[in-house]
mmCIF file of C-alpha atoms and ligand atoms in Angstrom:
data_model
loop_
_atom_site.group_PDB
_atom_site.id
_atom_site.type_symbol
_atom_site.label_atom_id
_atom_site.label_comp_id
_atom_site.label_asym_id
_atom_site.label_seq_id
_atom_site.Cartn_x
_atom_site.Cartn_y
_atom_site.Cartn_z
ATOM 1 C CA MET A 1 7.086 46.811 73.348
ATOM 2 C CA ARG A 2 7.883 50.364 72.302
ATOM 3 C CA LEU A 3 4.266 51.597 71.968
ATOM 4 C CA LYS A 4 2.645 49.855 74.927
ATOM 5 C CA GLY A 5 -0.729 51.419 75.766
ATOM 6 C CA LYS A 6 -0.443 54.113 73.102
ATOM 7 C CA SER A 7 -3.547 55.011 71.104
ATOM 8 C CA ALA A 8 -2.729 55.206 67.406
ATOM 9 C CA ILE A 9 -4.724 56.117 64.312
ATOM 10 C CA VAL A 10 -3.419 54.829 60.981
ATOM 11 C CA THR A 11 -5.093 56.152 57.818
ATOM 12 C CA GLY A 12 -5.060 54.043 54.674
ATOM 13 C CA ALA A 13 -4.751 51.034 56.981
ATOM 14 C CA ALA A 14 -6.610 48.622 54.687
ATOM 15 C CA SER A 15 -3.715 47.996 52.310
ATOM 16 C CA GLY A 16 0.009 47.914 51.695
ATOM 17 C CA ILE A 17 2.114 50.196 53.875
ATOM 18 C CA GLY A 18 -0.750 51.315 56.148
ATOM 19 C CA ARG A 19 -1.771 47.741 56.872
ATOM 20 C CA ALA A 20 1.834 46.841 57.730
ATOM 21 C CA ILE A 21 2.139 49.908 60.003
ATOM 22 C CA ALA A 22 -1.088 49.042 61.857
ATOM 23 C CA LYS A 23 0.080 45.464 62.397
ATOM 24 C CA LYS A 24 3.564 46.525 63.489
ATOM 25 C CA PHE A 25 2.142 49.052 65.950
ATOM 26 C CA ALA A 26 -0.103 46.327 67.411
ATOM 27 C CA THR A 27 2.892 44.043 67.988
ATOM 28 C CA GLU A 28 4.549 47.003 69.753
ATOM 29 C CA GLY A 29 1.573 47.217 72.145
ATOM 30 C CA ALA A 30 -0.423 50.089 70.612
ATOM 31 C CA HIS A 31 -4.225 50.218 70.492
ATOM 32 C CA LEU A 32 -5.261 50.882 66.912
ATOM 33 C CA VAL A 33 -7.878 52.698 64.936
ATOM 34 C CA THR A 34 -7.638 51.383 61.384
ATOM 35 C CA ALA A 35 -9.149 54.036 59.107
ATOM 36 C CA ASP A 36 -9.623 53.735 55.366
ATOM 37 C CA ILE A 37 -12.005 54.810 52.624
ATOM 38 C CA ASP A 38 -12.420 51.034 52.163
ATOM 39 C CA GLY A 39 -14.121 50.461 55.510
ATOM 40 C CA SER A 40 -14.761 46.736 55.106
ATOM 41 C CA THR A 41 -11.089 45.939 54.449
ATOM 42 C CA ALA A 42 -10.059 48.252 57.296
ATOM 43 C CA GLU A 43 -12.295 46.077 59.482
ATOM 44 C CA THR A 44 -10.598 42.926 58.146
ATOM 45 C CA VAL A 45 -7.236 44.367 59.241
ATOM 46 C CA ALA A 46 -8.681 45.216 62.673
ATOM 47 C CA GLU A 47 -10.021 41.636 62.923
ATOM 48 C CA GLU A 48 -6.578 40.256 62.057
ATOM 49 C CA ILE A 49 -5.004 42.389 64.796
ATOM 50 C CA ARG A 50 -7.605 41.238 67.340
ATOM 51 C CA ALA A 51 -7.083 37.603 66.271
ATOM 52 C CA ASP A 52 -3.389 38.069 67.066
ATOM 53 C CA GLY A 53 -4.278 39.316 70.563
ATOM 54 C CA GLY A 54 -4.133 43.046 69.840
ATOM 55 C CA THR A 55 -6.691 45.835 70.207
ATOM 56 C CA ALA A 56 -8.128 47.492 67.114
ATOM 57 C CA HIS A 57 -11.289 49.204 65.889
ATOM 58 C CA SER A 58 -11.940 50.207 62.307
ATOM 59 C CA ILE A 59 -13.823 53.099 60.777
ATOM 60 C CA ALA A 60 -14.655 53.912 57.166
ATOM 61 C CA THR A 61 -12.960 57.269 56.597
ATOM 62 C CA ASP A 62 -12.465 59.408 53.527
ATOM 63 C CA ILE A 63 -9.686 61.736 54.667
ATOM 64 C CA THR A 64 -10.791 64.365 52.140
ATOM 65 C CA LYS A 65 -14.024 64.784 54.142
ATOM 66 C CA ARG A 66 -13.606 66.694 57.378
ATOM 67 C CA GLY A 67 -16.704 65.084 58.935
ATOM 68 C CA ASP A 68 -15.214 61.624 58.367
ATOM 69 C CA VAL A 69 -11.901 62.708 59.858
ATOM 70 C CA TYR A 70 -13.518 64.067 63.034
ATOM 71 C CA ALA A 71 -15.552 60.841 63.362
ATOM 72 C CA MET A 72 -12.290 58.882 63.005
ATOM 73 C CA THR A 73 -10.737 60.920 65.811
ATOM 74 C CA ASP A 74 -13.839 60.443 67.992
ATOM 75 C CA THR A 75 -13.491 56.678 67.523
ATOM 76 C CA ALA A 76 -10.041 56.770 69.117
ATOM 77 C CA ILE A 77 -11.269 59.046 71.918
ATOM 78 C CA ASP A 78 -14.371 56.921 72.567
ATOM 79 C CA TYR A 79 -12.457 53.639 72.779
ATOM 80 C CA PHE A 80 -9.094 54.722 74.169
ATOM 81 C CA GLY A 81 -9.657 58.199 75.655
ATOM 82 C CA LYS A 82 -6.727 59.760 73.768
ATOM 83 C CA VAL A 83 -4.816 59.951 70.501
ATOM 84 C CA ASP A 84 -1.098 59.529 71.076
ATOM 85 C CA VAL A 85 -0.051 58.786 67.511
ATOM 86 C CA LEU A 86 -1.407 59.753 64.103
ATOM 87 C CA VAL A 87 0.019 58.115 61.001
ATOM 88 C CA ASN A 88 -1.049 60.028 57.899
ATOM 89 C CA ASN A 89 -0.555 57.243 55.386
ATOM 90 C CA ALA A 90 -3.621 57.246 53.093
ATOM 91 C CA GLY A 91 -2.745 58.251 49.572
ATOM 92 C CA SER A 92 -3.357 57.580 45.916
ATOM 93 C CA ARG A 93 -1.533 58.286 42.678
ATOM 94 C CA ILE A 94 -2.553 59.398 39.192
ATOM 95 C CA VAL A 95 0.056 58.577 36.536
ATOM 96 C CA LYS A 96 -0.325 60.433 33.215
ATOM 97 C CA PRO A 97 1.358 63.285 31.356
ATOM 98 C CA ILE A 98 0.763 66.819 32.574
ATOM 99 C CA LEU A 99 -1.311 67.767 29.531
ATOM 100 C CA ASP A 100 -3.687 64.868 30.256
ATOM 101 C CA HIS A 101 -4.180 65.931 33.865
ATOM 102 C CA SER A 102 -7.611 67.488 34.256
ATOM 103 C CA GLU A 103 -8.149 70.155 36.873
ATOM 104 C CA ASP A 104 -10.084 67.509 38.826
ATOM 105 C CA ASP A 105 -7.075 65.138 38.667
ATOM 106 C CA TRP A 106 -4.803 67.860 40.024
ATOM 107 C CA GLN A 107 -7.284 68.771 42.768
ATOM 108 C CA ARG A 108 -7.805 65.104 43.669
ATOM 109 C CA MET A 109 -4.059 64.577 44.147
ATOM 110 C CA LEU A 110 -3.806 67.616 46.431
ATOM 111 C CA ASP A 111 -6.974 66.654 48.343
ATOM 112 C CA VAL A 112 -5.969 63.045 49.076
ATOM 113 C CA ASN A 113 -2.217 63.392 49.498
ATOM 114 C CA LEU A 114 -1.941 66.760 51.237
ATOM 115 C CA THR A 115 -5.182 68.427 52.365
ATOM 116 C CA GLY A 116 -6.516 65.172 53.827
ATOM 117 C CA HIS A 117 -3.448 64.939 56.037
ATOM 118 C CA PHE A 118 -3.992 68.550 57.112
ATOM 119 C CA HIS A 119 -7.586 67.673 58.102
ATOM 120 C CA CYS A 120 -6.336 64.733 60.178
ATOM 121 C CA CYS A 121 -3.732 66.888 61.941
ATOM 122 C CA GLN A 122 -6.322 69.548 62.763
ATOM 123 C CA ALA A 123 -8.700 66.917 64.168
ATOM 124 C CA VAL A 124 -6.219 65.164 66.464
ATOM 125 C CA LEU A 125 -4.079 68.089 67.601
ATOM 126 C CA PRO A 126 -6.527 69.510 70.186
ATOM 127 C CA HIS A 127 -6.410 66.110 71.935
ATOM 128 C CA MET A 128 -2.627 65.888 71.734
ATOM 129 C CA LEU A 129 -2.222 69.455 73.007
ATOM 130 C CA ALA A 130 -4.591 68.793 75.919
ATOM 131 C CA ALA A 131 -2.652 65.635 76.808
ATOM 132 C CA GLY A 132 0.747 67.266 76.351
ATOM 133 C CA PHE A 133 1.937 64.418 74.124
ATOM 134 C CA GLY A 134 1.762 63.524 70.467
ATOM 135 C CA ARG A 135 3.564 61.816 67.614
ATOM 136 C CA ILE A 136 2.587 62.556 64.012
ATOM 137 C CA VAL A 137 4.138 60.512 61.209
ATOM 138 C CA ASN A 138 3.383 61.625 57.642
ATOM 139 C CA VAL A 139 3.941 59.104 54.868
ATOM 140 C CA ALA A 140 5.233 61.177 51.957
ATOM 141 C CA SER A 141 7.427 59.822 49.141
ATOM 142 C CA ILE A 142 10.857 60.293 47.649
ATOM 143 C CA ALA A 143 8.796 61.931 44.887
ATOM 144 C CA GLY A 144 8.449 64.836 47.316
ATOM 145 C CA SER A 145 12.203 65.473 47.033
ATOM 146 C CA VAL A 146 13.056 64.514 43.452
ATOM 147 C CA GLY A 147 11.120 64.972 40.239
ATOM 148 C CA ARG A 148 9.288 61.999 38.741
ATOM 149 C CA PRO A 149 7.684 62.025 35.285
ATOM 150 C CA ASN A 150 3.928 61.835 34.670
ATOM 151 C CA ARG A 151 2.869 62.427 38.263
ATOM 152 C CA ILE A 152 2.605 66.206 38.468
ATOM 153 C CA GLY A 153 -0.177 66.419 41.065
ATOM 154 C CA TYR A 154 1.119 63.542 43.186
ATOM 155 C CA VAL A 155 4.682 64.911 43.264
ATOM 156 C CA ALA A 156 3.494 68.424 44.127
ATOM 157 C CA ALA A 157 1.346 67.075 46.961
ATOM 158 C CA LYS A 158 4.163 64.923 48.375
ATOM 159 C CA GLY A 159 6.527 67.900 48.303
ATOM 160 C CA GLY A 160 3.825 69.780 50.177
ATOM 161 C CA THR A 161 3.675 67.024 52.785
ATOM 162 C CA LEU A 162 7.400 67.401 53.480
ATOM 163 C CA ALA A 163 6.992 71.178 53.826
ATOM 164 C CA MET A 164 3.905 70.769 56.022
ATOM 165 C CA THR A 165 5.847 68.352 58.232
ATOM 166 C CA ARG A 166 8.511 70.966 58.940
ATOM 167 C CA ALA A 167 5.976 73.780 59.426
ATOM 168 C CA LEU A 168 3.833 71.755 61.824
ATOM 169 C CA ALA A 169 6.898 70.630 63.770
ATOM 170 C CA ALA A 170 7.695 74.337 64.225
ATOM 171 C CA ASP A 171 4.113 75.082 65.298
ATOM 172 C CA MET A 172 4.399 72.346 67.942
ATOM 173 C CA ALA A 173 7.671 73.625 69.403
ATOM 174 C CA GLY A 174 7.869 72.967 73.118
ATOM 175 C CA LYS A 175 4.574 71.024 73.190
ATOM 176 C CA ASN A 176 6.030 67.494 73.368
ATOM 177 C CA ILE A 177 4.440 66.799 69.979
ATOM 178 C CA THR A 178 6.836 65.665 67.252
ATOM 179 C CA VAL A 179 6.031 65.711 63.553
ATOM 180 C CA ASN A 180 8.114 63.692 61.109
ATOM 181 C CA ALA A 181 7.844 62.250 57.624
ATOM 182 C CA LEU A 182 8.737 58.995 55.946
ATOM 183 C CA ALA A 183 9.604 59.006 52.276
ATOM 184 C CA PRO A 184 9.268 55.512 50.791
ATOM 185 C CA GLY A 185 10.899 54.560 47.519
ATOM 186 C CA MET A 186 9.640 51.652 45.437
ATOM 187 C CA ILE A 187 7.627 49.499 47.816
ATOM 188 C CA ALA A 188 5.915 46.302 46.645
ATOM 189 C CA SER A 189 2.391 47.285 47.687
ATOM 190 C CA PRO A 190 -0.872 47.065 45.708
ATOM 191 C CA MET A 191 -0.224 50.657 44.526
ATOM 192 C CA ASN A 192 2.729 49.315 42.521
ATOM 193 C CA GLN A 193 1.283 45.984 41.394
ATOM 194 C CA ALA A 194 1.036 47.000 37.733
ATOM 195 C CA VAL A 195 4.619 48.319 37.699
ATOM 196 C CA LYS A 196 5.955 45.205 39.362
ATOM 197 C CA GLU A 197 4.162 42.927 36.876
ATOM 198 C CA ASN A 198 5.291 44.970 33.839
ATOM 199 C CA PRO A 199 8.254 43.095 32.250
ATOM 200 C CA ASP A 200 9.720 46.436 31.126
ATOM 201 C CA PHE A 201 10.028 47.528 34.753
ATOM 202 C CA GLY A 202 9.347 44.808 37.322
ATOM 203 C CA ASP A 203 12.517 43.299 38.644
ATOM 204 C CA ASN A 204 14.651 45.745 36.610
ATOM 205 C CA TRP A 205 13.688 48.413 39.115
ATOM 206 C CA ASN A 206 15.722 46.568 41.741
ATOM 207 C CA ASN A 207 18.794 47.966 40.029
ATOM 208 C CA ASP A 208 17.715 51.541 40.650
ATOM 209 C CA ASN A 209 18.478 51.414 44.357
ATOM 210 C CA LEU A 210 21.567 50.489 46.335
ATOM 211 C CA VAL A 211 20.064 47.579 48.252
ATOM 212 C CA ARG A 212 19.019 45.949 44.947
ATOM 213 C CA ARG A 213 15.539 44.811 45.872
ATOM 214 C CA TRP A 214 12.010 46.156 46.047
ATOM 215 C CA GLY A 215 11.099 47.586 49.420
ATOM 216 C CA LYS A 216 8.502 45.777 51.529
ATOM 217 C CA PRO A 217 5.672 47.473 53.439
ATOM 218 C CA GLU A 218 7.329 46.091 56.584
ATOM 219 C CA ASP A 219 10.501 48.084 55.801
ATOM 220 C CA VAL A 220 8.438 51.249 56.131
ATOM 221 C CA ALA A 221 6.427 50.027 59.138
ATOM 222 C CA GLY A 222 9.547 49.538 61.272
ATOM 223 C CA ILE A 223 10.624 53.140 60.716
ATOM 224 C CA ALA A 224 7.110 54.417 61.489
ATOM 225 C CA ALA A 225 7.207 52.514 64.802
ATOM 226 C CA PHE A 226 10.601 54.026 65.582
ATOM 227 C CA LEU A 227 9.366 57.574 64.870
ATOM 228 C CA ALA A 228 6.328 56.987 67.107
ATOM 229 C CA SER A 229 8.448 55.603 69.942
ATOM 230 C CA ASP A 230 10.281 57.285 72.807
ATOM 231 C CA GLU A 231 13.553 56.437 71.040
ATOM 232 C CA ALA A 232 12.750 59.195 68.525
ATOM 233 C CA SER A 233 11.702 61.875 71.024
ATOM 234 C CA PHE A 234 14.563 64.204 69.939
ATOM 235 C CA ILE A 235 13.681 63.972 66.236
ATOM 236 C CA THR A 236 11.129 66.393 64.784
ATOM 237 C CA GLY A 237 10.589 68.158 61.472
ATOM 238 C CA GLU A 238 12.667 65.402 59.876
ATOM 239 C CA THR A 239 12.204 63.177 56.840
ATOM 240 C CA ILE A 240 13.594 59.650 56.687
ATOM 241 C CA ASN A 241 13.918 58.183 53.188
ATOM 242 C CA VAL A 242 13.030 54.485 53.209
ATOM 243 C CA ASP A 243 14.142 53.850 49.669
ATOM 244 C CA GLY A 244 17.097 51.469 49.621
ATOM 245 C CA GLY A 245 19.313 54.441 48.803
ATOM 246 C CA SER A 246 17.416 55.318 45.601
ATOM 247 C CA ILE A 247 18.074 59.036 45.880
ATOM 248 C CA ALA A 248 21.394 58.820 47.731
ATOM 249 C CA ALA A 249 23.295 58.087 44.531
ATOM 250 C CA LEU A 250 22.761 58.492 40.815
ATOM 251 C CA ILE A 251 22.745 54.954 39.453
ATOM 252 C CA ARG A 252 22.522 54.357 35.709
ATOM 253 C CA ARG A 253 21.355 51.027 34.327
ATOM 254 C CA GLY A 254 24.278 48.625 34.031
ATOM 255 C CA GLU A 255 26.356 50.219 36.799
HETATM 256 N N1 NAD B 1 4.164 51.893 47.391
HETATM 257 C C1 NAD B 1 5.128 52.768 47.154
HETATM 258 O O1 NAD B 1 6.089 52.470 46.441
HETATM 259 C C2 NAD B 1 5.069 54.123 47.748
HETATM 260 C C3 NAD B 1 6.141 54.985 47.501
HETATM 261 C C4 NAD B 1 6.136 56.247 48.051
HETATM 262 C C5 NAD B 1 5.065 56.660 48.834
HETATM 263 N N2 NAD B 1 4.021 55.820 49.051
HETATM 264 C C6 NAD B 1 2.936 56.315 49.875
HETATM 265 O O2 NAD B 1 2.632 55.384 50.887
HETATM 266 C C7 NAD B 1 1.264 55.496 51.254
HETATM 267 C C8 NAD B 1 0.630 54.121 51.224
HETATM 268 O O3 NAD B 1 0.721 53.626 49.900
HETATM 269 P P1 NAD B 1 0.604 52.069 49.534
HETATM 270 O O4 NAD B 1 1.730 51.772 48.630
HETATM 271 O O5 NAD B 1 0.399 51.257 50.760
HETATM 272 O O6 NAD B 1 -0.717 52.122 48.637
HETATM 273 P P2 NAD B 1 -2.034 51.235 48.655
HETATM 274 O O7 NAD B 1 -2.782 51.661 47.448
HETATM 275 O O8 NAD B 1 -1.709 49.812 48.835
HETATM 276 O O9 NAD B 1 -2.784 51.746 49.972
HETATM 277 C C9 NAD B 1 -3.325 53.041 50.073
HETATM 278 C C10 NAD B 1 -4.529 52.980 50.992
HETATM 279 O O10 NAD B 1 -5.047 54.329 51.118
HETATM 280 C C11 NAD B 1 -6.467 54.252 51.034
HETATM 281 N N3 NAD B 1 -7.014 55.521 50.588
HETATM 282 C C12 NAD B 1 -6.923 56.091 49.347
HETATM 283 N N4 NAD B 1 -7.596 57.253 49.330
HETATM 284 C C13 NAD B 1 -8.127 57.438 50.567
HETATM 285 C C14 NAD B 1 -8.917 58.438 51.176
HETATM 286 N N5 NAD B 1 -9.338 59.510 50.468
HETATM 287 N N6 NAD B 1 -9.245 58.317 52.471
HETATM 288 C C15 NAD B 1 -8.837 57.243 53.184
HETATM 289 N N7 NAD B 1 -8.127 56.237 52.667
HETATM 290 C C16 NAD B 1 -7.753 56.339 51.375
HETATM 291 C C17 NAD B 1 -6.721 53.131 50.033
HETATM 292 O O11 NAD B 1 -8.058 52.632 50.144
HETATM 293 C C18 NAD B 1 -5.663 52.125 50.430
HETATM 294 O O12 NAD B 1 -6.126 51.220 51.408
HETATM 295 C C19 NAD B 1 0.647 56.507 50.271
HETATM 296 O O13 NAD B 1 0.585 57.781 50.880
HETATM 297 C C20 NAD B 1 1.631 56.503 49.134
HETATM 298 O O14 NAD B 1 1.605 57.705 48.395
HETATM 299 C C21 NAD B 1 4.001 54.563 48.523
#
């Protein structure tokens, strides 16, 4: 058990990648706070973890609201007395051409996918600094490193997450607090349900990566557990692409 006795907050834990990370952390011995804007499903995930013998408490949290984020942090402190690990996973995506993006759409993408993660870092860091230990894992996207069409706000925010990861790692130099990012490729989560069911994309997208399959939420969860574990204590300011090699090589259809 690589995370035995660690207190971990996972945002966006009600669905997809966040749910898989929360469950993986529980099997590694961590005590969980499952936080999500969808509080009732976050509680279902916490119930599932408890049913499997783990420890988990849920809290309805909108990461764009600082009050919610501080209440989320207090939940971990109240139950577990510390926050060892923060996984900034909550996110959402607007897909439409740039000229159809309203100012609100743009702002929403920055608020959920970047500023919300900043709020969470600011809320937990005083506890990590006081304890002299912390692991922050930011779930970004390969869209933070390469351009993707029709996602201008999302891509800009994910690029910001990668930059914030490096900057915060530098701020935490010598504090025994590491800050790293994961950049998933195409993962078969509810966020991608419509793409996966679209016959024009669907299984064809397997051919766009080198492993030749859709990623699973569990593929990402294993790397998150590694980054939160002692095995990764000499890694900080880093991004690991969990994308089946999507951006390692330029693959054209038919190759
Ligand atoms: N699925 C992919 O292919 C893929 C690829 C790259 C990056 N990602 C990133 O992975 C993360 C998880 O995505 P997923 O695929 O599991 O999506 P998902 O839609 O299945 O889950 C996202 C979760 O975040 C929650 N959420 C949304 N806004 C929130 C807010 N303001 N406050 C708190 N919770 C909020 C949702 O309720 C949901 O439970 C996201 O940051 C996403 O951008 C996913």
